[in-house]
Coordinates of C-alpha atoms and ligand atoms in Angstrom, one line a residue:
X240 CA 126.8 162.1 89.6
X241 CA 123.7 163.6 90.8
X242 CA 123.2 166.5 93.6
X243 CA 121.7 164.1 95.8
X244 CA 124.0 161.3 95.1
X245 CA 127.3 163.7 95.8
X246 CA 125.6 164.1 99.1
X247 CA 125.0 160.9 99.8
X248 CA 128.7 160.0 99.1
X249 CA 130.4 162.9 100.8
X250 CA 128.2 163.0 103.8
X251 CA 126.9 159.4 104.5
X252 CA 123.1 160.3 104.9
X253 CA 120.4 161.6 103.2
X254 CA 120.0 165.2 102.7
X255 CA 116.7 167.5 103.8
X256 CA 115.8 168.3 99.9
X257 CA 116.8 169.5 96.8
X258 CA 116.8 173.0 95.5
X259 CA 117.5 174.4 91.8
X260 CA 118.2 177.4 90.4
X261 CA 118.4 178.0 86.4
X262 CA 121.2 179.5 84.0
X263 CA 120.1 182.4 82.3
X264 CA 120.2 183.9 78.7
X265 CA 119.5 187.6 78.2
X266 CA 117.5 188.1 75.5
X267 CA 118.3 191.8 75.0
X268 CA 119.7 194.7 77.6
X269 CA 123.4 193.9 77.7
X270 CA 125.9 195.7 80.3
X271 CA 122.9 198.1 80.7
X272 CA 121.3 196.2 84.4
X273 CA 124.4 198.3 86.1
X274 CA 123.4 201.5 84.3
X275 CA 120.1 200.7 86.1
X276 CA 118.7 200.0 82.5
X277 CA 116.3 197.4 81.8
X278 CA 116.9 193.6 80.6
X279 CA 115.1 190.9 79.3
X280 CA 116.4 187.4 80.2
X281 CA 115.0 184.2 80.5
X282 CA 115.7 180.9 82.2
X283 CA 117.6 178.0 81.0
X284 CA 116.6 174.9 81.3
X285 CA 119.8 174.2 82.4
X286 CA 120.3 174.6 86.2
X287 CA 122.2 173.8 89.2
X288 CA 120.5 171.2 92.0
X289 CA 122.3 171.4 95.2
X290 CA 121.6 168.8 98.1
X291 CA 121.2 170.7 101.4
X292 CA 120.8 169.3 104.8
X293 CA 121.2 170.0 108.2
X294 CA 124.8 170.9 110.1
X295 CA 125.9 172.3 113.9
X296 CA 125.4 176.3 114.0
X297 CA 128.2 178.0 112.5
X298 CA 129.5 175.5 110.4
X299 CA 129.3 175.1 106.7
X300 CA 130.3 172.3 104.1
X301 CA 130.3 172.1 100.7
X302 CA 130.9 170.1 97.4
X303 CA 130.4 170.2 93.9
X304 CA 130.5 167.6 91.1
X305 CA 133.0 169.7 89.6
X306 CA 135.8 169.8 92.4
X307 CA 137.7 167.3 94.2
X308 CA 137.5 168.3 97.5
X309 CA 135.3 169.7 100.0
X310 CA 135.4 172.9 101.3
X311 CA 134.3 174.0 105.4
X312 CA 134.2 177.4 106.7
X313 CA 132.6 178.9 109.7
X314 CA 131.1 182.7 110.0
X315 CA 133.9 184.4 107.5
X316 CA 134.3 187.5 105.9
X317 CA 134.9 188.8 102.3
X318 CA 137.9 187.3 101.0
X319 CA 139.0 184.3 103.4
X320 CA 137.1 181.8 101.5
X321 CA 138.6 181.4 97.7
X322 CA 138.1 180.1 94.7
X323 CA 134.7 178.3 93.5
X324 CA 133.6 177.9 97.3
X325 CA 133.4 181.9 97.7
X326 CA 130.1 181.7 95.6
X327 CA 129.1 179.9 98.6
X328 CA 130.5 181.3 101.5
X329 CA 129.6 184.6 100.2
X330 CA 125.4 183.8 100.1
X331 CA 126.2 182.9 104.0
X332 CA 128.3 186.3 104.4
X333 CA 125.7 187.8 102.6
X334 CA 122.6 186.7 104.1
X335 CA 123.9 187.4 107.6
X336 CA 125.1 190.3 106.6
X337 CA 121.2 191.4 105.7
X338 CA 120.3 190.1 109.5
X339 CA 119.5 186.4 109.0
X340 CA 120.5 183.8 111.4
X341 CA 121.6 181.6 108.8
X342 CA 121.5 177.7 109.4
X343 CA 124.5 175.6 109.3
X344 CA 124.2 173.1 106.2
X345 CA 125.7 170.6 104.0
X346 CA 126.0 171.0 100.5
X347 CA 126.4 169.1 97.4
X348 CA 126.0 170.8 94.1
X349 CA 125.6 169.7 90.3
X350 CA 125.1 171.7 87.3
X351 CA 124.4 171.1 83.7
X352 CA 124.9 175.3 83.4
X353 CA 127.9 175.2 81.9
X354 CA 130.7 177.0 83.8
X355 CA 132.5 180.4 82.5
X356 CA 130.4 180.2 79.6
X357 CA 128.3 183.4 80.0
X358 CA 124.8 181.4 81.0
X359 CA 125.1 182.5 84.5
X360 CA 126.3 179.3 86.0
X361 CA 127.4 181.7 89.1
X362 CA 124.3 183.3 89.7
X363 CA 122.3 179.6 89.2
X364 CA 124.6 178.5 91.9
X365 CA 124.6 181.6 94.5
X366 CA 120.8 180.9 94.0
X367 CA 120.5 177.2 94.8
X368 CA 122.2 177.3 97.5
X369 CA 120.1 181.1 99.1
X370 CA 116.9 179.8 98.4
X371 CA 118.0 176.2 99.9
X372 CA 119.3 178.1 103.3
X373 CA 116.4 180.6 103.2
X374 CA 114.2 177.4 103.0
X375 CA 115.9 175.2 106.0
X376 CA 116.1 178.2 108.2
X377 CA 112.6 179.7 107.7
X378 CA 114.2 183.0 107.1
X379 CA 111.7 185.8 105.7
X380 CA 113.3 186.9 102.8
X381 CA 110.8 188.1 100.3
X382 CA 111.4 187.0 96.4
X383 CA 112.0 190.9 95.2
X384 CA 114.8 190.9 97.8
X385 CA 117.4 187.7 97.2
X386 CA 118.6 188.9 93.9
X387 CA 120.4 191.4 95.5
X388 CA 121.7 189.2 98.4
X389 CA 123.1 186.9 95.9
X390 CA 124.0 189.5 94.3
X391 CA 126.3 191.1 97.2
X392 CA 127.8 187.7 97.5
X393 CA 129.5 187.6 94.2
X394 CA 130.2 191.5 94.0
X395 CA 131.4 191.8 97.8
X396 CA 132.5 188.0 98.9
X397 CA 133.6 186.7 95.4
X398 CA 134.9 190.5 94.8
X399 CA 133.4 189.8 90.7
X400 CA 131.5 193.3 90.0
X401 CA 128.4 191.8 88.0
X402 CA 124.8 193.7 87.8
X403 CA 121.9 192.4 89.6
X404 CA 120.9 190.8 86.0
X405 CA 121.8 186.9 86.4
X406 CA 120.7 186.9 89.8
X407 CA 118.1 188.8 89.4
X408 CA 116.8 185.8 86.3
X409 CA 117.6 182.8 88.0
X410 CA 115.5 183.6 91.2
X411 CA 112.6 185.8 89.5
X412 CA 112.4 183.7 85.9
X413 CA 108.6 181.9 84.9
X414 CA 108.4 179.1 82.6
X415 CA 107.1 180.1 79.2
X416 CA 108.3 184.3 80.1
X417 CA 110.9 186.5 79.6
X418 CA 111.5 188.7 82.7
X419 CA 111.5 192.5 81.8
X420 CA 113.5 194.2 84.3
X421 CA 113.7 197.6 85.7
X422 CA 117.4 197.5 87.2
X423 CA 116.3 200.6 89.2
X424 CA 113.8 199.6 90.7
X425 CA 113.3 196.1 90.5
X426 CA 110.5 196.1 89.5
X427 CA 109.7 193.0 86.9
X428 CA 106.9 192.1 84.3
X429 CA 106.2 188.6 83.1
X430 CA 106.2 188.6 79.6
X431 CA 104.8 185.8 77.8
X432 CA 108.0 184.3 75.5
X433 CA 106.3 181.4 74.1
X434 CA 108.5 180.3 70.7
X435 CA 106.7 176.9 69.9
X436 CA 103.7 178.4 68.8
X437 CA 105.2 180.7 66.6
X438 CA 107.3 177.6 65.2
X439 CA 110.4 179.3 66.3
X440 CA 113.2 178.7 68.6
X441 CA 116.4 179.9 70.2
X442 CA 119.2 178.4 69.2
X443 CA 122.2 179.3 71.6
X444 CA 125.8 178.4 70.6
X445 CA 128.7 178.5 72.7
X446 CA 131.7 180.0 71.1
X447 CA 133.4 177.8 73.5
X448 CA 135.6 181.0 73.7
X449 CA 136.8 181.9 76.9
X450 CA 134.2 183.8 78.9
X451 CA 135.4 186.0 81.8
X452 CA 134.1 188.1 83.8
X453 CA 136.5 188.8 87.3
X454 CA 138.5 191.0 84.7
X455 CA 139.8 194.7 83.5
X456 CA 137.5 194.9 80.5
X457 CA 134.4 194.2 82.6
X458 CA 135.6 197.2 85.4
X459 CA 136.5 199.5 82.5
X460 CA 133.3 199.2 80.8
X461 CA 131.9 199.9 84.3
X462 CA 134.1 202.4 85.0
X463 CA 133.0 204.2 81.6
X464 CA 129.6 204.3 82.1
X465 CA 129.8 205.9 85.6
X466 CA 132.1 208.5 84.9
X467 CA 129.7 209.9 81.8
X468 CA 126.4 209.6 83.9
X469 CA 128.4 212.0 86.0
X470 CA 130.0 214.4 83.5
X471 CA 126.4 214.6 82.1
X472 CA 125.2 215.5 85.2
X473 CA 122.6 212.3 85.5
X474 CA 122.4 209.3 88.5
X475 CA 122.5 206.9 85.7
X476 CA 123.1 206.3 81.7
X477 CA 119.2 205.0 82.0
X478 CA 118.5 208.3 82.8
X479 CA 119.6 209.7 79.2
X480 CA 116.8 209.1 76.7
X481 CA 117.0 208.1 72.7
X482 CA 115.9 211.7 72.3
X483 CA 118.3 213.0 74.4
X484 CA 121.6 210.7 72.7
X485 CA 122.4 213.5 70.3
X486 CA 122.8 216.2 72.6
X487 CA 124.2 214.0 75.3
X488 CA 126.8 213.1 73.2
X489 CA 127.9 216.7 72.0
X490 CA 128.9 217.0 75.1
X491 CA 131.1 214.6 76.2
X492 CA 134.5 214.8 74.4
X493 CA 135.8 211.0 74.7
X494 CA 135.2 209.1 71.7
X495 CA 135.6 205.9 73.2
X496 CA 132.8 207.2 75.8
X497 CA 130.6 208.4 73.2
X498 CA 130.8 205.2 72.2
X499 CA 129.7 203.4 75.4
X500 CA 127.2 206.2 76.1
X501 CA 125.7 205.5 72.4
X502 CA 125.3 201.5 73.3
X503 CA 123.8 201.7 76.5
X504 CA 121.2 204.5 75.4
X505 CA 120.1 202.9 72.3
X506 CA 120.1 199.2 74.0
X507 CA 117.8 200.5 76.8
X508 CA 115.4 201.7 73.6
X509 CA 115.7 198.0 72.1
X510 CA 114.8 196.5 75.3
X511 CA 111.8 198.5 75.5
X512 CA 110.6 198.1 72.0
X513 CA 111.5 194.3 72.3
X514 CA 108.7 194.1 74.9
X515 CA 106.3 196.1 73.4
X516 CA 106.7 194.3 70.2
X517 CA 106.5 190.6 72.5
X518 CA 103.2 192.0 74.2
X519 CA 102.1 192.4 70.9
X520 CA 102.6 188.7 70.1
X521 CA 105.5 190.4 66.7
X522 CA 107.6 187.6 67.6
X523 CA 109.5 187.5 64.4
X524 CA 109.6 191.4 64.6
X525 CA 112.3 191.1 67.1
X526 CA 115.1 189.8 65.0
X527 CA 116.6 192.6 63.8
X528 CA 116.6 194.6 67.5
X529 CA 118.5 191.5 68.4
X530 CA 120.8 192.2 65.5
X531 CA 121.4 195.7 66.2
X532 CA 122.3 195.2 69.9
X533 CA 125.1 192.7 68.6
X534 CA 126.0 195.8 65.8
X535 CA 126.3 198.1 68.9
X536 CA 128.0 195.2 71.5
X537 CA 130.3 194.8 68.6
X538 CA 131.2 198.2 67.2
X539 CA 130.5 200.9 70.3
X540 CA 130.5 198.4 73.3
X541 CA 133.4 196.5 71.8
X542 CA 132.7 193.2 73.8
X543 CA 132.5 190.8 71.3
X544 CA 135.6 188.5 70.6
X545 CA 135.9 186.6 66.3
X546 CA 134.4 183.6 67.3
X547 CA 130.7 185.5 68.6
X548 CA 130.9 187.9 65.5
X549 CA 131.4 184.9 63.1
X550 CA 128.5 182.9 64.5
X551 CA 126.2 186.0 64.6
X552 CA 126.9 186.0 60.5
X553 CA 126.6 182.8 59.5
X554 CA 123.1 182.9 61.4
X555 CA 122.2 185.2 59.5
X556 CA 123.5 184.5 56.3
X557 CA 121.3 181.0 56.7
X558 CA 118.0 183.0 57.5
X559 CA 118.0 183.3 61.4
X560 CA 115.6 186.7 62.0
X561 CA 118.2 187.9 64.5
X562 CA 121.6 187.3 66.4
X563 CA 123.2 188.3 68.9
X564 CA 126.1 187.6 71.3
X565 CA 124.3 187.3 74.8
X566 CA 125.9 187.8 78.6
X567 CA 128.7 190.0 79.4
X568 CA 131.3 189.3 76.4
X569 CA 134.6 188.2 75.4
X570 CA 133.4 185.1 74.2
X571 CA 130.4 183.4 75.7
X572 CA 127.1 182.3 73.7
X573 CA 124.8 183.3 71.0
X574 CA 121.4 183.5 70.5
X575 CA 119.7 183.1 67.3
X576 CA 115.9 183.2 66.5
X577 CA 115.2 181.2 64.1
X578 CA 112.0 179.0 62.4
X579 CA 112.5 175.6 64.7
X580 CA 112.9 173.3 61.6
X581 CA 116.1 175.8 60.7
X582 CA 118.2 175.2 63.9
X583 CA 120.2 171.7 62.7
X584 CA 121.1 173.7 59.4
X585 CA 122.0 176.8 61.2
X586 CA 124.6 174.9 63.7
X587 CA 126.0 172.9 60.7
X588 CA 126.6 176.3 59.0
X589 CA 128.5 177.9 62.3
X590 CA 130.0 174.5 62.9
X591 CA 132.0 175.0 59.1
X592 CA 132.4 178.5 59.9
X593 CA 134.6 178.1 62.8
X594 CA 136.3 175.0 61.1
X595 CA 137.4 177.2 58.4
X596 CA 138.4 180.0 60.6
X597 CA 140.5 177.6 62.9
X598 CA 138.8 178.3 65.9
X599 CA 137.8 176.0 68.4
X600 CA 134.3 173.7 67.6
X601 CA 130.9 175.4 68.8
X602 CA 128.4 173.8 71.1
X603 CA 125.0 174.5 70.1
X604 CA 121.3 173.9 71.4
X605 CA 117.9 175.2 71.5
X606 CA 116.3 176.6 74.4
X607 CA 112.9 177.2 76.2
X608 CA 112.5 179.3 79.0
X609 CA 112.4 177.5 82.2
X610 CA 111.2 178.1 85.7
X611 CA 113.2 180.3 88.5
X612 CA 114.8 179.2 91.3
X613 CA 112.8 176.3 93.2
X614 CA 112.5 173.6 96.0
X615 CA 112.6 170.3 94.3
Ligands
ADP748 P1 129.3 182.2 84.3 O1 128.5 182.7 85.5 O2 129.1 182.9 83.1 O3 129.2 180.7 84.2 P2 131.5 183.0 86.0 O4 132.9 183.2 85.8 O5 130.7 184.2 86.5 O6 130.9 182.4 84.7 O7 131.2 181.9 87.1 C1 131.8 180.6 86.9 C2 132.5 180.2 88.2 O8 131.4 179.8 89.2 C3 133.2 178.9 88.1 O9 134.6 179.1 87.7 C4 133.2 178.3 89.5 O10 134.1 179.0 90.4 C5 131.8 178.8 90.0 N1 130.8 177.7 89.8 C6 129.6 177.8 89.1 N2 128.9 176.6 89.2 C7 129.6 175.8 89.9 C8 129.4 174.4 90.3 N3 128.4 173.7 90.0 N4 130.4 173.8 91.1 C9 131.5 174.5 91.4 N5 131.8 175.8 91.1 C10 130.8 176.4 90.3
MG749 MG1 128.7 184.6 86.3

């Protein structure tokens, strides 16, 4: 069932408009957008639509295509609304928090992101549903600002401590671009990510290996990361360059956060030579950056789970320029570039692979990049 047929079902009239908001996949820059690194994602064409219409002040409804029932709250603070409606309440909590007289609403949602997966399917929802309540209420919330209202919602509300990344993709994404990121500033750059021409494409597979986030490893990776920026004396890892890494690294004693210090230096670097080489319309030239990040997610990050390793390979091994596990580990989706006409060969060879290896069957599809965050 559609968005707008959920709504018509759960709330017996018609609802004010659509909104939609994309999944995401990160090209390059992983775990680095809370080291206030850069990233490169683009948007899925994949995205959630929710149904929005009007409701009393105060009060707030919603349901999803992927739940039974449906959830009301009123004004609410971190924590009292749980599970999948959180995402929700918590753009509410979020936005008034910021100031905004938020409108009451109904809501239906439907997704083709799929959930837990690593494509963002949280972020395309918290974006829906903010640039559906921004919309009805007229609220002034300029574009450069919602990521990080979303954003609030799932690290505050939700209590899930993600980067401004996903949000920051599904609200700021342009068709036919990668969004190059500065996760200190902000700041973005549209950068023209246009495979057909080249005869190339993205294949993403889904290791269909459990993807999640709201956990230890996530925290500790955090956790990591902060407490070296501050033994090196910096505000941030981003703030350590390539030609610093050496001497960075001689002084921190940990091996396991040498490590960590290692990936996020060097995958900062990749992100920045990913761009240049885009801008200079290299396309191909970017495969083997997209290997290496996997090499240092793998090895140094040590985020990657069998199944993403083993799909990286066979890509490979079948001629894909590059591969690499893509969103915040543990299982989640790869992305492969590859010549177009290679892609059904390619996910034939991953599908053996993981037959062999007993895992669990992939999912696997090609991409464009999509639009941001819209009113239908
Ligand atoms: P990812 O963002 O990689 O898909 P997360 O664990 O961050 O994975 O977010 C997935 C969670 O977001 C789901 O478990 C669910 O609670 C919520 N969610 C996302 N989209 C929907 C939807 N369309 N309907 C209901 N809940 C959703
Ligand atoms: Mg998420």
């Amino acid at each position: 069932m559609n968005a707008r047929d959920a709504f018509r079902k759960e709330y017996g009239t018609e609802p004010s408009g659509l909104w939609a908001a994309p999944g995401r996949v990160n090209l390059i820059g992983e775990h680095t957008d809370y080291n206030d690194g850069f990233v490169l994602p683009f948007a899925l064409p994949q995205r959630t639509v929710a149904a929005v219409g009007p409701a009393p002040a105060g009060e707030w409804t919603v349901c999803s295509t992927f739940q039974d029932e449906a959830i009301s709250f009123g004004h609410t603070e971190p924590g009292e609304v749980t599970g999948w409606a959180a995402y929700v309440a918590g753009v509410v909590w979020a936005l008034r928090d910021a100031g905004h007289d938020v409108p009451g609403a109904r809501i239906a949602v439907d997704s083709d992101v799929p959930l837990g997966s690593g494509l963002s399917s949280s972020a395309a929802l918290e974006s829906s549903v903010l640039t559906a309540l921004i919309d009805l209420g007229g609220l002034d919330v300029p574009l450069e600002r919602r990521p990080a209202i979303a954003q609030r919602a799932e690290n505050v509300y939700v209590g899930a401590p993600t980067g401004i990344l996903d949000q920051s993709a599904s609200i700021r994404c342009r068709e036919g671009h990668a969004l190059f990121l500065d996760c200190r500033s902000y700041e973005v750059e549209q950068i023209p990510f246009d495979l057909a021409a080249e005869g190339l494409a993205i294949l993403v597979v889904n290791s269909n290996a459990p993807h999640q986030h709201v956990d230890g490893e996530y925290g500790a990776r955090r956790k990591s990361c902060e407490e070296a920026a501050r033994l090196l004396g910096v505000p941030a890892l981003r703030d350590v360059t390539g030609a610093e890494l050496d001497d960075a690294l001689a002084r921190l004693d940990d091996e396991v956060m040498r490590r960590r210090v290692r990936h996020i230096v060097t995958e900062d670097d990749r992100v920045l030579e990913t761009v240049r080489l885009l801008k200079a319309g290299q396309v191909r030239e970017i495969g083997p950056l997209l290997t290496a990040s996997h090499a240092s997610m793998r090895d140094d990050f040590e985020i990657t789970v069998p199944q993403v390793d083993l799909a990286v390979e066979t890509a490979l091994a079948e001629g894909a320029y590059g591969a690499r596990m893509t969103g915040g580990g543990f299982g989640g989706c790869v992305l492969t570039l590859l010549d177009a006409d290679k892609a059904d060969l390619v996910t034939a060879a991953v599908e053996q692979a993981y037959a062999e290896a007993g895992f669990t069957a992939p999912t696997a599809w090609t991409v464009t990049a999509g639009p941001g965050a819209t009113k239908l």
